[in-house]
Coordinates of C-alpha atoms in Angstrom, one line a residue:
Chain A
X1 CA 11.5 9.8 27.8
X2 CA 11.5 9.9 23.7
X3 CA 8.2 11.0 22.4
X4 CA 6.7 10.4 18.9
X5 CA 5.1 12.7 16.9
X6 CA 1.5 10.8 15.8
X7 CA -0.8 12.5 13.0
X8 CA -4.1 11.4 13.2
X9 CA -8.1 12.0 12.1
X10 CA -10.8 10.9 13.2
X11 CA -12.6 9.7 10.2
X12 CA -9.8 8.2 9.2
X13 CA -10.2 4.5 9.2
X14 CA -6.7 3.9 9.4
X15 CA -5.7 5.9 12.6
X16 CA -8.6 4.2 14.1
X17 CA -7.1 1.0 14.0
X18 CA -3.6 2.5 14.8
X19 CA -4.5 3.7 18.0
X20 CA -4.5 0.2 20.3
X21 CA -1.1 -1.1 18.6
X22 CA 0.5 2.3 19.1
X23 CA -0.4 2.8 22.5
X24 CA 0.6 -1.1 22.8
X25 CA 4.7 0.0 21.8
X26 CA 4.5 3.3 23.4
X27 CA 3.7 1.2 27.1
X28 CA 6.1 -1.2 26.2
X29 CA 9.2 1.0 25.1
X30 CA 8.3 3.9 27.7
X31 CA 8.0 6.5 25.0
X32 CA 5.8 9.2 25.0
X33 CA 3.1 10.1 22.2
X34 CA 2.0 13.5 21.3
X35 CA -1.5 12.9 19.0
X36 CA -1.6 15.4 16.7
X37 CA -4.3 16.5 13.7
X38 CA -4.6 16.1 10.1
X39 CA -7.8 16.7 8.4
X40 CA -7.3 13.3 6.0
X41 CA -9.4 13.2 2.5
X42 CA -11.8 10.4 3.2
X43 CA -14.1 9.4 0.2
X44 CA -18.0 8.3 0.2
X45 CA -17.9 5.0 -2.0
X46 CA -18.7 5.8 -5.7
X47 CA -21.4 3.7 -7.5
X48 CA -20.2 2.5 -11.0
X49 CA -21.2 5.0 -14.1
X50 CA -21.9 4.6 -17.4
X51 CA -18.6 6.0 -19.3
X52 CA -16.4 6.4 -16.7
X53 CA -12.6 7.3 -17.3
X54 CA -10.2 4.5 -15.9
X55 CA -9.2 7.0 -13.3
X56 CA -12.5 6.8 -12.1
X57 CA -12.9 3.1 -12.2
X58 CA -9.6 3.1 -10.4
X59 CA -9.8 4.6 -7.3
X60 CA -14.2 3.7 -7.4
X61 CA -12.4 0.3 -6.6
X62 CA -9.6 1.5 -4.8
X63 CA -12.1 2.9 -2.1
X64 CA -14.0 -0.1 -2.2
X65 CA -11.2 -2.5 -1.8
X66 CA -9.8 -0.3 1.0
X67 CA -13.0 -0.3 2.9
X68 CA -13.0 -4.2 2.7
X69 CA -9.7 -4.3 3.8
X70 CA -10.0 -2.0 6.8
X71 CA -13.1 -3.6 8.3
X72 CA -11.6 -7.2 7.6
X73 CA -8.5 -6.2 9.8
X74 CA -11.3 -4.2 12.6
X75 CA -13.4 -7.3 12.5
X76 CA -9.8 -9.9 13.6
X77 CA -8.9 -7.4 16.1
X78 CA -12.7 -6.6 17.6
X79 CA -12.8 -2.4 16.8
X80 CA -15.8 -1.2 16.5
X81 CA -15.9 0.1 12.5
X82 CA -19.0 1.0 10.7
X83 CA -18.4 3.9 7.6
X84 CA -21.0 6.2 7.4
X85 CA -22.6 7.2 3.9
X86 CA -20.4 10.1 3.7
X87 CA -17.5 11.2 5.4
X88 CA -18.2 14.3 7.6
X89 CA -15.5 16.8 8.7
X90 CA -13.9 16.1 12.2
X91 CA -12.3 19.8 12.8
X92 CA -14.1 20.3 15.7
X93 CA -13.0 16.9 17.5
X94 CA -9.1 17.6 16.0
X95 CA -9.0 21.2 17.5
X96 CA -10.4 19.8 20.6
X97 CA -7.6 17.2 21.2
X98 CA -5.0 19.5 20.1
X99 CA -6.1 21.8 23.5
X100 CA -6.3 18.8 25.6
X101 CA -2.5 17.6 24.7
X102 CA -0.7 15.4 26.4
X103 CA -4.7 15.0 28.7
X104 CA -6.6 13.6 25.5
X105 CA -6.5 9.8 25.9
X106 CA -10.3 9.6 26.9
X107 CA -11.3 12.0 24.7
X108 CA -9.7 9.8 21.6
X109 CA -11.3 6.9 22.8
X110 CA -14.6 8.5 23.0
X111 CA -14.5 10.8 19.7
X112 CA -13.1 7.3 17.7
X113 CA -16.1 5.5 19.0
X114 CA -18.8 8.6 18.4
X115 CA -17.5 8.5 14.9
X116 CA -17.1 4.8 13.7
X117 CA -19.7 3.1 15.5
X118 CA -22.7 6.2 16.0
X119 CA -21.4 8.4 12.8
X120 CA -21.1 11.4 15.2
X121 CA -20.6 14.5 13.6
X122 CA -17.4 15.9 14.9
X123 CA -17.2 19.1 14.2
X124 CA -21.0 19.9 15.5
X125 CA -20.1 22.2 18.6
X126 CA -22.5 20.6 21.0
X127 CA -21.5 17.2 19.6
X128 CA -17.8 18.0 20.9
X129 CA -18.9 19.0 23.9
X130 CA -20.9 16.1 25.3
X131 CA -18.0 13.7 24.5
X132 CA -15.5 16.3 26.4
X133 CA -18.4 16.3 29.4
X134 CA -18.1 12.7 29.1
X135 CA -14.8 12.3 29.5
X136 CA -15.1 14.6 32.5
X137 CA -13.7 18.1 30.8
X138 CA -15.3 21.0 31.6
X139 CA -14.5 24.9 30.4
X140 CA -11.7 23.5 27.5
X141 CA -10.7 26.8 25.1
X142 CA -10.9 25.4 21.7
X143 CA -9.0 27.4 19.1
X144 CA -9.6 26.6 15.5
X145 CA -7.1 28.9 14.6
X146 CA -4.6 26.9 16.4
X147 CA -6.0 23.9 14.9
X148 CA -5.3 25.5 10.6
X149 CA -1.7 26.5 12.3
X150 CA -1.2 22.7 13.5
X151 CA -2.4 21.6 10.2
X152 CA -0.3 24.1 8.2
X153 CA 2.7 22.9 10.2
X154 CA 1.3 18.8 9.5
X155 CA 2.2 20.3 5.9
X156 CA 5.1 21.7 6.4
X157 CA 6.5 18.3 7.8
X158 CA 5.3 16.5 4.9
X159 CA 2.9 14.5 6.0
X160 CA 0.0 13.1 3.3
X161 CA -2.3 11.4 4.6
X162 CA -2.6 9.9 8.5
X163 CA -1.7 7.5 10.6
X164 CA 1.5 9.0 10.6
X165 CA 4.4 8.6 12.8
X166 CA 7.4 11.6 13.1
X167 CA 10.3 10.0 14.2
X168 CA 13.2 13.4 14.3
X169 CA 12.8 14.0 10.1
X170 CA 11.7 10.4 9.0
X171 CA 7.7 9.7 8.2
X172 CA 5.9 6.1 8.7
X173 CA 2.9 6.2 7.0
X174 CA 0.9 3.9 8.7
X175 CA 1.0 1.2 11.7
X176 CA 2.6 -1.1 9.2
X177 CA 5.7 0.3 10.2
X178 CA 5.3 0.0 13.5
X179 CA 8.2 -3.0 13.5
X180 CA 10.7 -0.9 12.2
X181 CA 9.4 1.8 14.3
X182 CA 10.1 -0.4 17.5
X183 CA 13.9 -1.4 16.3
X184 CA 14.3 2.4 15.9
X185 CA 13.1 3.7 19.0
X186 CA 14.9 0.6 20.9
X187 CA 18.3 1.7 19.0
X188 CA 17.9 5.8 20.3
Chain B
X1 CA -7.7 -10.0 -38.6
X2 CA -7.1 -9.3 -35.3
X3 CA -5.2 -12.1 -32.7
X4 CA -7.5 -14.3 -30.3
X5 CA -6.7 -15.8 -27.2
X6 CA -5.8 -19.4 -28.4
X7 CA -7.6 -22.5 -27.2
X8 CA -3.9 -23.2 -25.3
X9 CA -3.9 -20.3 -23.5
X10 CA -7.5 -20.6 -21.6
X11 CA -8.9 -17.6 -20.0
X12 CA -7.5 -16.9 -16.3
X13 CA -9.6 -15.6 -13.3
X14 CA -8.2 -13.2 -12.0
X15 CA -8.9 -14.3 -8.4
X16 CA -9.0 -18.5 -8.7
X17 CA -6.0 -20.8 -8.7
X18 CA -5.0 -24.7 -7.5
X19 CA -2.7 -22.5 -5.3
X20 CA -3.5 -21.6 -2.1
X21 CA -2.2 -18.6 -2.9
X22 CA -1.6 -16.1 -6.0
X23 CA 0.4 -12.9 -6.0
X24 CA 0.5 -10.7 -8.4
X25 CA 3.7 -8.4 -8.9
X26 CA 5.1 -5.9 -12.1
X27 CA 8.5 -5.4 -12.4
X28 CA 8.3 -1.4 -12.4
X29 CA 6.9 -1.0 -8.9
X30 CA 9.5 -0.5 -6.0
X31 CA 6.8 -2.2 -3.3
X32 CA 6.7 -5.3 -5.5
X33 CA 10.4 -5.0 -5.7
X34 CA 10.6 -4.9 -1.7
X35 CA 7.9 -7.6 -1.6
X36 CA 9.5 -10.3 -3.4
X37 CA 12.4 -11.6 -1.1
X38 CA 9.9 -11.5 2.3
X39 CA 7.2 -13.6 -0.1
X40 CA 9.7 -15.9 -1.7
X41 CA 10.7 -17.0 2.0
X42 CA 7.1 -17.7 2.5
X43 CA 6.8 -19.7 0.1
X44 CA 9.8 -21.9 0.6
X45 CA 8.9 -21.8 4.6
X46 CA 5.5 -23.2 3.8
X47 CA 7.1 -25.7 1.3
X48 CA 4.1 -24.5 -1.8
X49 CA 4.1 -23.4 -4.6
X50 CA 2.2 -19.9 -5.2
X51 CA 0.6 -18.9 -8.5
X52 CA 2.4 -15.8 -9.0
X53 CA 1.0 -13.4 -11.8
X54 CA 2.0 -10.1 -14.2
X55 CA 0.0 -7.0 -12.9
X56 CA 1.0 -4.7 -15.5
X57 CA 0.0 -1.1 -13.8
X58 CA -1.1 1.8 -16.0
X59 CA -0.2 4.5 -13.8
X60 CA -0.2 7.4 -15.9
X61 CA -4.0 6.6 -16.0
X62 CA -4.5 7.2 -12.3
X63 CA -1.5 8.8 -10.6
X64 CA -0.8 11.2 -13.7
X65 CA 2.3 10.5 -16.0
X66 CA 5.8 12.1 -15.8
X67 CA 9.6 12.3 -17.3
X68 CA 12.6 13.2 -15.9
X69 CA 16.1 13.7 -17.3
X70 CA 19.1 13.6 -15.5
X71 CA 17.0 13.9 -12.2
X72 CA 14.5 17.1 -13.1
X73 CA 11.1 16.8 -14.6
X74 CA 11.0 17.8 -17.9
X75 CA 7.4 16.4 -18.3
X76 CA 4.5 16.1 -16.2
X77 CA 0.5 16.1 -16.2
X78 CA 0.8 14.9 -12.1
X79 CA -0.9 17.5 -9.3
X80 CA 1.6 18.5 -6.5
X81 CA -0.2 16.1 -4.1
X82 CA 0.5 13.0 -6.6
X83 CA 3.7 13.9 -6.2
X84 CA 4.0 14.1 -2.8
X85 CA 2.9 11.0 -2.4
X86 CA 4.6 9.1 -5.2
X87 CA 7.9 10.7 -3.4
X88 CA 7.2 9.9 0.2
X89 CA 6.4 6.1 -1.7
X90 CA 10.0 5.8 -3.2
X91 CA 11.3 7.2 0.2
X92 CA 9.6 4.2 1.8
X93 CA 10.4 1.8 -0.3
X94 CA 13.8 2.4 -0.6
X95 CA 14.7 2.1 3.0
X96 CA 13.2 -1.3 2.9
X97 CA 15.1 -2.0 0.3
X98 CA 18.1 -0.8 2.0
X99 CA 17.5 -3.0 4.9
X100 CA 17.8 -5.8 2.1
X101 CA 21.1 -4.7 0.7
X102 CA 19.2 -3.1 -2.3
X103 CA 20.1 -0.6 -4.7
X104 CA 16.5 1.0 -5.3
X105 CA 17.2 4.5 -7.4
X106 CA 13.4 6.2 -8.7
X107 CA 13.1 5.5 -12.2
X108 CA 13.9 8.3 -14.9
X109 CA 9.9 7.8 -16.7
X110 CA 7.0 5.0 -16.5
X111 CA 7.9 2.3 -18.2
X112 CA 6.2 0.1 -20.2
X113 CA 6.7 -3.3 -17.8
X114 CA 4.6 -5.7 -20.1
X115 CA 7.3 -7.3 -22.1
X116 CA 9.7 -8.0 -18.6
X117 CA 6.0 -9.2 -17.0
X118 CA 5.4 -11.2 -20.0
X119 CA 8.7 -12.6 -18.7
X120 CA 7.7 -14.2 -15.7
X121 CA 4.9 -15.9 -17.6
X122 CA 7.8 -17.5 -19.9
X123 CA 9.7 -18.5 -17.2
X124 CA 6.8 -19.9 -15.5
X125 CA 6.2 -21.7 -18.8
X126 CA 9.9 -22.7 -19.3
X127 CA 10.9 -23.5 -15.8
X128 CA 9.1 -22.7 -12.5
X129 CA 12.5 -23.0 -10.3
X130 CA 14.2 -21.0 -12.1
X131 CA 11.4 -18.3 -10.9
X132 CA 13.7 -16.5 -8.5
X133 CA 16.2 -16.4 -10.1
X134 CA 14.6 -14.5 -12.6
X135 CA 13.2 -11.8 -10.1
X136 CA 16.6 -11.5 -8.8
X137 CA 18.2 -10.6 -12.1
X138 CA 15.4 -8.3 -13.4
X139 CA 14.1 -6.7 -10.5
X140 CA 17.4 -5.8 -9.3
X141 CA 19.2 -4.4 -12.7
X142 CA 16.0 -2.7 -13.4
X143 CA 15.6 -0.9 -9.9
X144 CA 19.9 0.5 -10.5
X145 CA 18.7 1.6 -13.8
X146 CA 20.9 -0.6 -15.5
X147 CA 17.5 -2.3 -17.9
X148 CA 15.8 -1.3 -20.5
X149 CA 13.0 -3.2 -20.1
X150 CA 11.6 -2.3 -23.0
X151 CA 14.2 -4.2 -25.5
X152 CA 13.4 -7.5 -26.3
X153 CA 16.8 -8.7 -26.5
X154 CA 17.6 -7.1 -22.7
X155 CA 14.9 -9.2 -21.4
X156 CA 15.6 -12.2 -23.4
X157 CA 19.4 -11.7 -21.4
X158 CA 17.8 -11.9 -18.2
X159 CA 15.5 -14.8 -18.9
X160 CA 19.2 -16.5 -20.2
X161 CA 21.1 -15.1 -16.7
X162 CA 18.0 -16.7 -14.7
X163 CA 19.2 -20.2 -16.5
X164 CA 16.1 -20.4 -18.6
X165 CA 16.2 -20.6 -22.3
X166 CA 15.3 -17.7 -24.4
X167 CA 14.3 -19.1 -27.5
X168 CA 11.4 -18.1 -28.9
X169 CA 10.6 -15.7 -26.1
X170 CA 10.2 -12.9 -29.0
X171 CA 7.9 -14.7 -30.6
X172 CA 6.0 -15.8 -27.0
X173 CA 5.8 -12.3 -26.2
X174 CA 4.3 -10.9 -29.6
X175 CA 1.7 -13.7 -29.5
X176 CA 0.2 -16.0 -26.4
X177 CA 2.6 -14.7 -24.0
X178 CA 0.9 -11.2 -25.0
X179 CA -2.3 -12.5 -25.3
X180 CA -2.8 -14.6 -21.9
X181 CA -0.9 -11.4 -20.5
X182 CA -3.5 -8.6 -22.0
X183 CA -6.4 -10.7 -21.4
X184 CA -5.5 -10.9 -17.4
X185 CA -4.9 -7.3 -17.3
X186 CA -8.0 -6.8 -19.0
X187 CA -9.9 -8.6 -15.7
X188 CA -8.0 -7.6 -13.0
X189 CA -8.9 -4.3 -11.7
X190 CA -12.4 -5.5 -11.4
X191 CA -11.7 -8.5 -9.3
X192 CA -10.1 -5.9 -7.2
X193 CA -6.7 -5.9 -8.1
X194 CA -5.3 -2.3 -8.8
X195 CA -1.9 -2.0 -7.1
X196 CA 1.0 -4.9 -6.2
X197 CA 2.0 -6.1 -4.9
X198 CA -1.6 -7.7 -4.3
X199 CA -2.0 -11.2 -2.3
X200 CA -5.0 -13.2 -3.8
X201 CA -6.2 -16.4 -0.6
X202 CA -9.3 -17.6 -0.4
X203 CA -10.7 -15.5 -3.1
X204 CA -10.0 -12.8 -1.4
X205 CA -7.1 -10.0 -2.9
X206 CA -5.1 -8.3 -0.2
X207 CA -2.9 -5.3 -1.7
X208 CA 0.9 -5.1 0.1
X209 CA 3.4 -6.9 1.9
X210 CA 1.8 -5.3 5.0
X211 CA -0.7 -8.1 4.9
X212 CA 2.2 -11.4 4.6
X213 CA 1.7 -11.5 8.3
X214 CA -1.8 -12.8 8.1
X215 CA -1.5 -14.7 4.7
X216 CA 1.7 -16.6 6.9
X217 CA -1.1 -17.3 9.8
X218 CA -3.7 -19.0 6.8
X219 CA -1.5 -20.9 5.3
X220 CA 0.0 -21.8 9.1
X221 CA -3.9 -23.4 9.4
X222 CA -5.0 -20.2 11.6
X223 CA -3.9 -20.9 14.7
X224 CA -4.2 -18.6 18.0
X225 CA -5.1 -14.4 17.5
X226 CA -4.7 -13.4 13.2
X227 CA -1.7 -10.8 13.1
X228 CA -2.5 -7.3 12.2
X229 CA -1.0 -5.4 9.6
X230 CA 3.2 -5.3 9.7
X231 CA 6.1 -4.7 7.2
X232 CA 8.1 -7.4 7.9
X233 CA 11.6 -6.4 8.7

């Protein structure tokens, strides 16, 4: 069975929505997905200042705009997506997946939810624990050390930003590409 | 005294049109270049005409600028992860652009796209068929770095290949042409608009072709489940 390589975060917005339509092709072609972490840059929405530089007014409306369009696309396909004020780190949640490999389906489910639709903190200890508990894992060694290795290998492949998808050498940067994705994996 | 935007030219809004739909696309992007042949087939599938608009980007004022000659930087005020991403974007869009039997090589500095943009207004102007064909002579010379887009007389050649006239384009493009074109730019970003290519329906602007699946299903008359987000291929 071919397996793909999938970068993903938790507060990312983005991988959020990814997971149901990659999970979709991965039934359909028989492939196999390995979820791994990056620790994406996620950005509270700026309020408009007096005498701001156009890089400023740029990605103050960037965000904005990519907000709208994320929970336009969340709101068509019924995922549950509400941004907190302020993006919190997710370390915790990332490390824990990485330990739980290929077992971690549950867990993604549960940590996705905790974050877009309660604003969980994911890399609160206790807060890790209690979705693990829910999702019935018990006594799970999480290594945050292995975590900054995965991530520090995420960099060494290149990847920027996540959903991403690791086909052999070539990056997809998001589930837009999961078309040509599909006619890929159907040709190997 | 300074020009004025002339009572012929009236002011555009950046996100209102008789169309149902308006795109807005610059000639020195490679995802507007990879957008164009996919959103020209909608159009003709759908049998309407879309409003299609210059978005002039000033990139060096958010992504940093840069030079190269003969491949290597020689100039550069861009952090190493602007560049990272700027590379992994060429990447993309060239394989796209493969798929569509097009040459897409990264471009040597930023150029100043306002003249070619000014362009499509002109031919818009002059002769909305011939709309096309003057994407397919621009976009593709420009993308094999065979254009300076930056000579007048280059771009009045293209207007001329697309089988529009180019008289008086100079003069279009030192005054209305310039002034309807600044005065958009001026309003887009915003209305939202800071990247192409961007998809303007119902008000609403939609940056990339990752979204022509769902603009297809609006203008369709929204029947059965909206499409996610796709590239199509």
């Amino acid at each position: 069975m071919n397996t793909l390589d999938v970068y993903i975060d938790f507060k990312s917005p983005a991988s959020w929505l990814a997971i149901g339509p990659t999970r979709a092709m991965s039934t359909e072609l028989d492939i196999g997905l390995r979820w791994l972490p990056f620790d994406s840059r996620q950005y509270a929405l700026a309020e408009e200042k007096p005498g701001e530089t156009r890089r400023e007014t740029h990605f103050r409306i960037r965000e904005y705009e990519r907000r709208r369009v994320h929970l336009h696309y969340a709101s068509v396909r019924g995922v549950e997506m509400s941004f907190p004020s302020s993006p919190g780190s997710t370390r915790r949640a990332l490390a824990a997946m990485l330990a739980l490999g290929k077992e971690c389906d549950a867990f993604l489910d549960a940590a996705f939810l905790a974050y877009w639709r309660d604003h969980a903190d994911l890399d609160d200890e206790g807060v890790v624990d209690d979705l693990l508990k829910e999702c019935g894992v018990t006594n799970l060694t999480i290594s945050m050390s292995a975590l900054d290795r995965a991530l520090d290998e995420a960099d060494q492949r290149d990847v920027i930003d996540a959903p991403t998808y690791l086909l052999g050498e070539e990056r997809f940067l998001g589930r837009e590409h999961l078309p040509l994705l599909r006619e890929r994996l159907l040709r190997a | 005294m300074g020009a004025s935007l002339c009572e012929f030219c009236p002011t555009m809004n950046p996100l209102e049109s008789d169309s149902p739909l308006i795109v807005y696309v610059d000639i020195k992007s490679p995802y507007a270049f990879v957008a164009i042949a996919p959103t020209l087939a909608l159009e003709t599938r759908h049998g309407v005409t879309f409003d299609w608009r210059p978005c002039t980007l000033d990139i060096a004022s958010y992504a940093g600028s840069a030079r190269k000659e003969e491949g290597k930087v020689v100039e550069s005020s861009r952090s190493s992860s602007a560049w990272r991403s700027i590379k992994y974007s060429y990447m993309d869009a060239r394989r796209y652009a493969r798929r569509q039997q097009l040459d897409l090589y990264g471009t040597e500095k930023i150029w100043d796209s306002s003249m070619a943009n000014i362009g499509i207004l002109w031919v818009l102007q002059q002769d909305r068929q011939r709309l096309a064909s003057y994407f397919n002579v621009v976009y593709s010379s420009f993308w094999r770095r065979e254009l300076d887009i930056e000579d007048v007389s280059v771009v009045c050649e293209c207007i001329e290949k697309a089988g529009v006239s180019a008289s008086g384009f100079d003069s279009f493009q030192q005054g209305e042409g310039r002034l309807r074109h600044d005065d958009l730019q001026r309003r887009l970003l915003a209305s939202g608009i800071y990247g192409v290519p961007t998809y303007v329906i119902e008000g609403r602007p939609f940056f990339g072709r990752e979204h022509l699946p769902y603009i297809d299903w609006c203008l369709s008359g929204r029947r059965g489940q909206a499409p996610d987000i796709a590239y199509p291929i």
